[in-house]
GROMACS .gro file of C-alpha atoms in nm:
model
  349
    1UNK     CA    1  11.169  11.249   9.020
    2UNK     CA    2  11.469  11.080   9.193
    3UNK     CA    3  11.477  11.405   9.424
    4UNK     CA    4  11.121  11.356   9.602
    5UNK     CA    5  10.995  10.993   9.521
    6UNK     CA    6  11.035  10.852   9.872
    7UNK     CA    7  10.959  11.125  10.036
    8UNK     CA    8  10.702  11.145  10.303
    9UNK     CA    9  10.452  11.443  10.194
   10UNK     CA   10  10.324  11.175   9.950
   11UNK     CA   11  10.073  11.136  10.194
   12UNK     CA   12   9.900  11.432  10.116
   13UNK     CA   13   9.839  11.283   9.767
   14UNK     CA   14   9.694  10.992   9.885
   15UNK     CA   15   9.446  11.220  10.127
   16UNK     CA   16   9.344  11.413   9.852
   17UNK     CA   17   9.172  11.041   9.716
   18UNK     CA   18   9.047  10.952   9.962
   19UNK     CA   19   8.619  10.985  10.081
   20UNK     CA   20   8.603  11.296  10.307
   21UNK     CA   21   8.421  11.231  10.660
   22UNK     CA   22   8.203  11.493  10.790
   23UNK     CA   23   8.398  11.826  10.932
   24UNK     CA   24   8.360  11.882  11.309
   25UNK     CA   25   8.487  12.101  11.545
   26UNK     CA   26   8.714  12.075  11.757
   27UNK     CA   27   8.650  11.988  12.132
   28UNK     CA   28   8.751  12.276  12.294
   29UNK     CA   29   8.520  12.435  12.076
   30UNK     CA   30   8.213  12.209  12.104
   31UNK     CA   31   8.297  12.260  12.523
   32UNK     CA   32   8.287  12.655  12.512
   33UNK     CA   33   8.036  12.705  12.207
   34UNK     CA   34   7.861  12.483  12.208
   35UNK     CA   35   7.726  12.328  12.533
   36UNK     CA   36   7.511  12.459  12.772
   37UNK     CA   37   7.327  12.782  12.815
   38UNK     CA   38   7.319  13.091  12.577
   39UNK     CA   39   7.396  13.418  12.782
   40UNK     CA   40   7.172  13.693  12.697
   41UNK     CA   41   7.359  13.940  12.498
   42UNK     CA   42   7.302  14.339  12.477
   43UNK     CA   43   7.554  14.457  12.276
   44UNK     CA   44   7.458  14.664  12.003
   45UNK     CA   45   7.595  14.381  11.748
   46UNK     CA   46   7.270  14.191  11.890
   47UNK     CA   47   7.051  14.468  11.785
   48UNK     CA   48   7.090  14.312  11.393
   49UNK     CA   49   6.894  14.033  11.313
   50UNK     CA   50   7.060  13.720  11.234
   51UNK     CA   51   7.002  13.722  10.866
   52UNK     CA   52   7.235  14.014  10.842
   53UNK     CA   53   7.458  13.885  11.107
   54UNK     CA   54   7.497  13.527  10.861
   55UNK     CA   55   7.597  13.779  10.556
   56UNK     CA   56   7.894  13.941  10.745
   57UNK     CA   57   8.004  13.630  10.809
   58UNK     CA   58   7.999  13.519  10.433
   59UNK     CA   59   8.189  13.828  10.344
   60UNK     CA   60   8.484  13.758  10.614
   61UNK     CA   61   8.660  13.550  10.394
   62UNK     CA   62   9.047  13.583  10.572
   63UNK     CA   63   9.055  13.282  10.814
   64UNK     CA   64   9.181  13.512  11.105
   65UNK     CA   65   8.869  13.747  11.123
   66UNK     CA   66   8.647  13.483  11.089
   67UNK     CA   67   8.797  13.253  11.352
   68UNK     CA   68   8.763  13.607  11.578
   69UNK     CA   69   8.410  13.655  11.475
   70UNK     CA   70   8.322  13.286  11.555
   71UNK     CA   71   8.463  13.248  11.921
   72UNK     CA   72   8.247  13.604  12.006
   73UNK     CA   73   8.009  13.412  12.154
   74UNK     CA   74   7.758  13.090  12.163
   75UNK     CA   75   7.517  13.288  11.993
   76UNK     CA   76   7.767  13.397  11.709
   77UNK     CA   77   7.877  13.097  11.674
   78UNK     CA   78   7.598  12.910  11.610
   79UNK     CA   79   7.510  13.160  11.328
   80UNK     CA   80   7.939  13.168  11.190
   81UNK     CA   81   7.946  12.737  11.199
   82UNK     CA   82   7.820  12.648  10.824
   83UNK     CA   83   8.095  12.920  10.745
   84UNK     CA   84   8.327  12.734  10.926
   85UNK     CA   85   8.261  12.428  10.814
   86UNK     CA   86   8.236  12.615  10.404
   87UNK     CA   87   8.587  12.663  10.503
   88UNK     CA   88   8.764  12.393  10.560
   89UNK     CA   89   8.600  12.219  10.253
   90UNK     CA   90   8.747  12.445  10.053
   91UNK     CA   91   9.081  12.423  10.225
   92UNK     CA   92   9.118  12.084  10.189
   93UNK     CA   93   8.991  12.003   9.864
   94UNK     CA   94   8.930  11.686   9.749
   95UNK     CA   95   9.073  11.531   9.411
   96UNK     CA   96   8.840  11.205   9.414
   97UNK     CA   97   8.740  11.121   9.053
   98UNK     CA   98   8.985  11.398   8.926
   99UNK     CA   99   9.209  11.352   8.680
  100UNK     CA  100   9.529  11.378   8.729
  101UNK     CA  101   9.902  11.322   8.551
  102UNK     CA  102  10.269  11.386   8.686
  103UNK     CA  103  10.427  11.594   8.430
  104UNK     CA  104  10.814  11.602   8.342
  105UNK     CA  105  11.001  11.921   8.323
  106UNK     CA  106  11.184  11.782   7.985
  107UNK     CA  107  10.872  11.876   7.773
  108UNK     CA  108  10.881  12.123   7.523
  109UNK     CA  109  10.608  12.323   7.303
  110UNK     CA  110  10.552  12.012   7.072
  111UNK     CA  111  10.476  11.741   7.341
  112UNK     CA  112  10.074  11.722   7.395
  113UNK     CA  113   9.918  11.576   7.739
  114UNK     CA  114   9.679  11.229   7.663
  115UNK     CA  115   9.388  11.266   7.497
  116UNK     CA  116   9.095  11.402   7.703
  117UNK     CA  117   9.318  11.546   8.004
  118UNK     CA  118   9.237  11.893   7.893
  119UNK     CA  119   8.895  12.051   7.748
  120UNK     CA  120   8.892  12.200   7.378
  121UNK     CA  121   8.912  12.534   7.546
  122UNK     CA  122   9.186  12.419   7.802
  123UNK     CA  123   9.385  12.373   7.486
  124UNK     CA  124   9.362  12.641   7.324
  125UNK     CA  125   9.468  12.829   7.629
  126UNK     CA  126   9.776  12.660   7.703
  127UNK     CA  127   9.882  12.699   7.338
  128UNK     CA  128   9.819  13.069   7.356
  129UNK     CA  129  10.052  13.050   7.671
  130UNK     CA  130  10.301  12.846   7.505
  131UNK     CA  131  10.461  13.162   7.401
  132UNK     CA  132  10.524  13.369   7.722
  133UNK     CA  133  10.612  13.008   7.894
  134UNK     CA  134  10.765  12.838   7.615
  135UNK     CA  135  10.659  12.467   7.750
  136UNK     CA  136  10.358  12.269   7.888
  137UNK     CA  137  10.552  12.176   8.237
  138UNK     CA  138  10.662  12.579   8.273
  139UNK     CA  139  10.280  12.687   8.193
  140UNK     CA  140  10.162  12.417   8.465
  141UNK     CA  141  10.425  12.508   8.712
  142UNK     CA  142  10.366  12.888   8.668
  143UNK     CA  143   9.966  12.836   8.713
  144UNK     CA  144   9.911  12.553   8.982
  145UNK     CA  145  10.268  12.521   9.176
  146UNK     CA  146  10.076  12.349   9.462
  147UNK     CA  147   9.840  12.649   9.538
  148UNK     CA  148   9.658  12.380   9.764
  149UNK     CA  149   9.978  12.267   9.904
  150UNK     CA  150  10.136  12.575   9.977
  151UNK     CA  151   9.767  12.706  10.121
  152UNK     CA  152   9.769  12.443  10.350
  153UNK     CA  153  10.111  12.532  10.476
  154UNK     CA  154  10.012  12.876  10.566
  155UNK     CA  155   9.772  12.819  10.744
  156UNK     CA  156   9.898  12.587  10.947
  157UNK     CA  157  10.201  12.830  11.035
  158UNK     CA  158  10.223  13.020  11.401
  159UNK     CA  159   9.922  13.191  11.455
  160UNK     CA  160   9.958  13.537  11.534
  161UNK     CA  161   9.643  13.818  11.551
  162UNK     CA  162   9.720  14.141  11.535
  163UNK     CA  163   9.359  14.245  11.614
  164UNK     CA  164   9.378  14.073  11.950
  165UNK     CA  165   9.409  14.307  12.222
  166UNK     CA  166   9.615  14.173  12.527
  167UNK     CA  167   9.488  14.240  12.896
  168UNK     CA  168   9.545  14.598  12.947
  169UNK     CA  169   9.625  14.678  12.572
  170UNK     CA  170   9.419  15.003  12.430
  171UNK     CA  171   9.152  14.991  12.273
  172UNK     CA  172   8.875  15.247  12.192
  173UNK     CA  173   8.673  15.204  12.486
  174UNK     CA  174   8.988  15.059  12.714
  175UNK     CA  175   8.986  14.707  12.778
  176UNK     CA  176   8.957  14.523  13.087
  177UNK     CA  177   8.884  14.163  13.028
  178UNK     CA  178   9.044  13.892  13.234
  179UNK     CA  179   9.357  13.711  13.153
  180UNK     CA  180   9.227  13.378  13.158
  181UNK     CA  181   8.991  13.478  12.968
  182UNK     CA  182   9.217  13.589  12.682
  183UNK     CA  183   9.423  13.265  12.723
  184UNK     CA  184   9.087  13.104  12.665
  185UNK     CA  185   9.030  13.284  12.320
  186UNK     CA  186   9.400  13.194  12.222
  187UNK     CA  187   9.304  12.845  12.284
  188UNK     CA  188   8.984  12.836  12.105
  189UNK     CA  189   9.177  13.019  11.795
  190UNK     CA  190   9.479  12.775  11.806
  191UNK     CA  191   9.215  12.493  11.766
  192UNK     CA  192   9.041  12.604  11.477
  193UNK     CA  193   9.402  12.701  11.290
  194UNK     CA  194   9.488  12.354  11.340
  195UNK     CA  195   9.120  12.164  11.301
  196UNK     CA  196   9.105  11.976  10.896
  197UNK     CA  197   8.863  11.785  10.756
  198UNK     CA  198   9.005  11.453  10.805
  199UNK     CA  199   8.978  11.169  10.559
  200UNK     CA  200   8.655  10.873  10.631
  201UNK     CA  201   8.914  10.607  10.610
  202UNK     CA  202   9.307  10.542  10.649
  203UNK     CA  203   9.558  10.316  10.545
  204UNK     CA  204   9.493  10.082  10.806
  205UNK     CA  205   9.154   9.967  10.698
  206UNK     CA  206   9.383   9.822  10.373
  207UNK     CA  207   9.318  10.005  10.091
  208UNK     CA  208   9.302  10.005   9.700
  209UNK     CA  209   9.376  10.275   9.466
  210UNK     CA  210   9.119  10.265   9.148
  211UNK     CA  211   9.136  10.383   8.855
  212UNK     CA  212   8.755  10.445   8.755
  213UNK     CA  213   8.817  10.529   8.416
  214UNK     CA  214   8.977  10.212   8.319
  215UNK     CA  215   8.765  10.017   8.622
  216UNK     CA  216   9.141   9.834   8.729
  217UNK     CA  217   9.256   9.884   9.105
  218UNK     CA  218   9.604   9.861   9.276
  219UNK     CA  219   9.654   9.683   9.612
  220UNK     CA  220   9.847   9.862   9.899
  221UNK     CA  221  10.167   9.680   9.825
  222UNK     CA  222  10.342   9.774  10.133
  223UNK     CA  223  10.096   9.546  10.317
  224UNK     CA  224  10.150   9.248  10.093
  225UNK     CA  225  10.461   9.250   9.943
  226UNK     CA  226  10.720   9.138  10.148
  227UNK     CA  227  10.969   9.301   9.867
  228UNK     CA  228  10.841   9.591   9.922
  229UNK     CA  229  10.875   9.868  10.233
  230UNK     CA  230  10.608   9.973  10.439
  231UNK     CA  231  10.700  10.307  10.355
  232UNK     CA  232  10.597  10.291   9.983
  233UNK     CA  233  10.228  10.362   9.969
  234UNK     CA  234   9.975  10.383   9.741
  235UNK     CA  235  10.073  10.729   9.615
  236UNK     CA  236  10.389  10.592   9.527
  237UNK     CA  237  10.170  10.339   9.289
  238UNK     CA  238   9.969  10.594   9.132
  239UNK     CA  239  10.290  10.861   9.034
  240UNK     CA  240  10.428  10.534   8.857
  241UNK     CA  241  10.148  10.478   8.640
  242UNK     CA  242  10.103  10.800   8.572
  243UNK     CA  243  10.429  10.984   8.446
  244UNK     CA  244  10.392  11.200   8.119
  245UNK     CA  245  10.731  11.292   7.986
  246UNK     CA  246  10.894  11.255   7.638
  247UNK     CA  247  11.256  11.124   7.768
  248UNK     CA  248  11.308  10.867   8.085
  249UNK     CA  249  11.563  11.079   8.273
  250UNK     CA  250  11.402  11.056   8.617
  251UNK     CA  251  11.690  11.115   8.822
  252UNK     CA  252  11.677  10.726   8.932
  253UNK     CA  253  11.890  10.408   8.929
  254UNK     CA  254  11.703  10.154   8.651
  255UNK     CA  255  11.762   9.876   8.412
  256UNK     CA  256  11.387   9.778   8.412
  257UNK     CA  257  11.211   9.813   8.055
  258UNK     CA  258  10.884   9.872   8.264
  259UNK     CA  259  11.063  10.198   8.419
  260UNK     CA  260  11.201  10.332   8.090
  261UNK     CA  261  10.864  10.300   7.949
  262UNK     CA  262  10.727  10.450   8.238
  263UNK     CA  263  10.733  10.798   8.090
  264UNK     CA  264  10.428  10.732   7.891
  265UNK     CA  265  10.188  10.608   8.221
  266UNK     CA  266   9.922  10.407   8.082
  267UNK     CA  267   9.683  10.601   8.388
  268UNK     CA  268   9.817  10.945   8.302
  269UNK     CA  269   9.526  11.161   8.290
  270UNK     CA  270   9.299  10.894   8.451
  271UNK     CA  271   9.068  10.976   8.708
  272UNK     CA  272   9.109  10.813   9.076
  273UNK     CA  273   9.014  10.778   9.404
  274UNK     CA  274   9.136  10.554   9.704
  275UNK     CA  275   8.854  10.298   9.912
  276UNK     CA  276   8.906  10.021  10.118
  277UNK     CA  277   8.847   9.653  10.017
  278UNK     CA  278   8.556   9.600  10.124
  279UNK     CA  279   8.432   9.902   9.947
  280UNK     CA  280   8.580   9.732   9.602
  281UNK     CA  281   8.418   9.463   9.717
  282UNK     CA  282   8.086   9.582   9.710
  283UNK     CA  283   8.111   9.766   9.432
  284UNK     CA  284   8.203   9.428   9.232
  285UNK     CA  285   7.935   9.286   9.390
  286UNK     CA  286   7.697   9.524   9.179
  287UNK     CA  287   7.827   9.355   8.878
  288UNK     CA  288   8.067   9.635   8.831
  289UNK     CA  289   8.450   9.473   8.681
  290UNK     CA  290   8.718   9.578   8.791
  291UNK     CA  291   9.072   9.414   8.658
  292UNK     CA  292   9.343   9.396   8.989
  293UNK     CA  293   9.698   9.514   8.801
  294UNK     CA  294   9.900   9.532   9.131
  295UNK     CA  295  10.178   9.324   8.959
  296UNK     CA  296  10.194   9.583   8.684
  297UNK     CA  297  10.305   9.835   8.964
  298UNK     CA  298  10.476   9.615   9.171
  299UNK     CA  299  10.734   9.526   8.877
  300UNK     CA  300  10.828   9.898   8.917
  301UNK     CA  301  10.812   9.967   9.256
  302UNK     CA  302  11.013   9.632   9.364
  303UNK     CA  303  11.284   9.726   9.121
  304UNK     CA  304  11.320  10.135   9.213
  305UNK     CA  305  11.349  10.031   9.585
  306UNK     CA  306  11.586   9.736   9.491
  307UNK     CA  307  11.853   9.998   9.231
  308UNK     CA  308  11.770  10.308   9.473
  309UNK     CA  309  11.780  10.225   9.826
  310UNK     CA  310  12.115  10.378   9.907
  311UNK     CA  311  12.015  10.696   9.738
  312UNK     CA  312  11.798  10.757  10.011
  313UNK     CA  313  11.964  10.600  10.285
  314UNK     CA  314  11.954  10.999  10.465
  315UNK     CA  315  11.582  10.961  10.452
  316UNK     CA  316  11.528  10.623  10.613
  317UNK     CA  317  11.594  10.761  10.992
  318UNK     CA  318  11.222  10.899  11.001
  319UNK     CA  319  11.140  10.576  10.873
  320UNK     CA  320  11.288  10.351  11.107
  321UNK     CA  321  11.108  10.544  11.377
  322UNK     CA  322  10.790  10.466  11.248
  323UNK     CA  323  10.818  10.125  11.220
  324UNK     CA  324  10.923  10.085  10.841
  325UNK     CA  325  11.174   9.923  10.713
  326UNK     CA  326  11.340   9.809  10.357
  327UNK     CA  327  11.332   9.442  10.310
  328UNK     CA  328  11.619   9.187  10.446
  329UNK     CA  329  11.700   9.066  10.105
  330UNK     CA  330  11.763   9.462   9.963
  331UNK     CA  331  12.152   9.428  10.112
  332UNK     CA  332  12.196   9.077   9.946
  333UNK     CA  333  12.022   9.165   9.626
  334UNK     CA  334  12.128   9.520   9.562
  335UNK     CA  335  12.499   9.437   9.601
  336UNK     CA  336  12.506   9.107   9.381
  337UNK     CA  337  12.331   9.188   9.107
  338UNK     CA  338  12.004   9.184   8.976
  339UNK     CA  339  11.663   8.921   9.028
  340UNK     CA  340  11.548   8.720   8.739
  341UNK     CA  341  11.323   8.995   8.627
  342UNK     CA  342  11.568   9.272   8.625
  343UNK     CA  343  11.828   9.032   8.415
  344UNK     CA  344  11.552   9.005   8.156
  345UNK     CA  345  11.503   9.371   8.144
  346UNK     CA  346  11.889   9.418   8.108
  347UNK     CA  347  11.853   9.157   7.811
  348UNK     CA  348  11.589   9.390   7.662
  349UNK     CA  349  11.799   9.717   7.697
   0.00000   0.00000   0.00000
């Protein structure tokens, strides 16, 4: 855990809990596609009517033929967007209302996951696998090490297409078109490699992290703790309330009861998602209760930034340029001792 808790792809975590907005296109693509007048086409392509057109374009399921088969034309377009769109939804997934645990690579065939995290048949299945795997945290690694992640990354990678013919390149019938036109197709492909469904809100418009199986919510305490650095976020919340391991090695600096006990999170297996105040608001409006347990967090979070800073002292450069910071008192503090709290947690270890 030590090796990647202040990292910055924790981000992507807190993405994946947050509402979805709409997908759109992006603007070179509304410009070109989109806008004014449909040319009259006679290709033979054209010939097809569009409900068989619409089924090739369900079966072109590798991103680079369908971008190609999108940016033919307005009139191919307009028949290839709910595709599109289809897409990215299932590129970027969301985990809203999910549930979801951080596993530790110490457990072993006899250590089970909280109740209700897996289905009766869920199980069964990883007992089954127990034997090839020999653990819970190899059979999870082996089956979901970050397919979604690792998708992502792909397809965000230099875009090259094969199937592209250059100016002058052969083809079957030669092929003559203009190079600004090509540079135009490159430029309409590069967009839609790097369009994403981007997230309805951000952490600017101060959000909570909830817990809607237990009805309690965190508070983004980056924003108002001045203990704690605007680089911790509310991911960093969520993967300390919901650790699952059956030792406290995490690879981190402690003398906090509330850290060793962290291995068994009280939200592992719980299911989340991420709004913003005002939405929490609202919804206790409704006569929905919600309990705030921000401290419970913050007691762990103050303390690992507090015992760990200079672990990570090689990653606070990318900080520092975007305007975060660890707190004044972290050099005092970390180099006399302990606060009040931590010498009452030493007292109880």
């Amino acid at each position: 855990m030590g090796e990647w808790f202040f990292e910055d792809h924790h981000d992507e975590l807190a993405e994946l809990l947050r509402d979805k907005a709409p997908i759109t296109m992006p603007n070179v693509i509304k410009k070109k596609l989109t806008e004014g007048k449909k040319a009259v086409q006679t290709s033979t392509l054209f010939k097809l009517p569009v409900e068989l057109l619409a089924m090739i374009a369900k079966e072109l399921h590798g991103d680079d033929v369908l971008f190609m088969f999108a940016i033919t034309c307005k009139a191919i377009f307009a028949i290839v967007e709910p595709h599109l769109v289809k897409f990215y939804k299932e590129l970027f997934p969301s985990w809203r209302d999910c549930r979801v645990i951080c596993v530790g690579d110490c457990m072993d065939d006899k250590d089970e996951l909280p109740t209700g995290v897996l289905t009766d048949s869920e199980r069964e299945w990883v007992k089954s696998e127990r034997e090839n795997w020999g653990s819970c945290y190899s059979i999870f690694v082996e089956t979901f090490k970050n397919e979604r992640f690792q998708r992502v990354k792909d397809f965000r990678s230099p875009v090259s297409f094969a199937a592209l013919w250059k100016p002058g390149a052969w083809g079957p019938h030669g092929y003559t078109a203009r190079e600004g036109a090509f540079q135009e197709d490159m430029e309409m492909l590069d967009a839609l490699h790097r369009n994403k469904q981007v997230s309805a809100t951000s952490r600017v418009d101060r959000e909570v992290l909830c817990n809607v199986s237990k009805r309690e919510y965190v508070r983004d305490l980056g924003y108002i703790d001045p203990e704690v650095p605007m680089c911790v976020t509310l991911a960093h919340a969520l993967i300390v309330l919901i650790c699952w391991s059956p030792c406290a090695d995490y690879a981190l600096a402690y003398k906090l009861q509330a850290v060793r006990d962290m291995k068994r999170g009280r939200w592992a297996g719980d299911r989340f998602r991420i709004v913003t105040e005002d939405k929490l608001e609202d919804m206790q409006d409704k006569g929905e209760e919600w309990t705030d347990v921000t401290e419970e967090a913050g007691v762990i979070l103050r303390h690992l930034c507090r015992k760990n800073r200079r672990d990570w002292d090689w990653a606070l450069e990318p900080m520092r340029a975007a305007g975060c910071s660890w707190p004044e008192y972290e050099s005092s503090s970390s180099d006399s001792g302990s606060s009040s709290s931590d010498v009452d947690a030493d007292a109880e270890l």
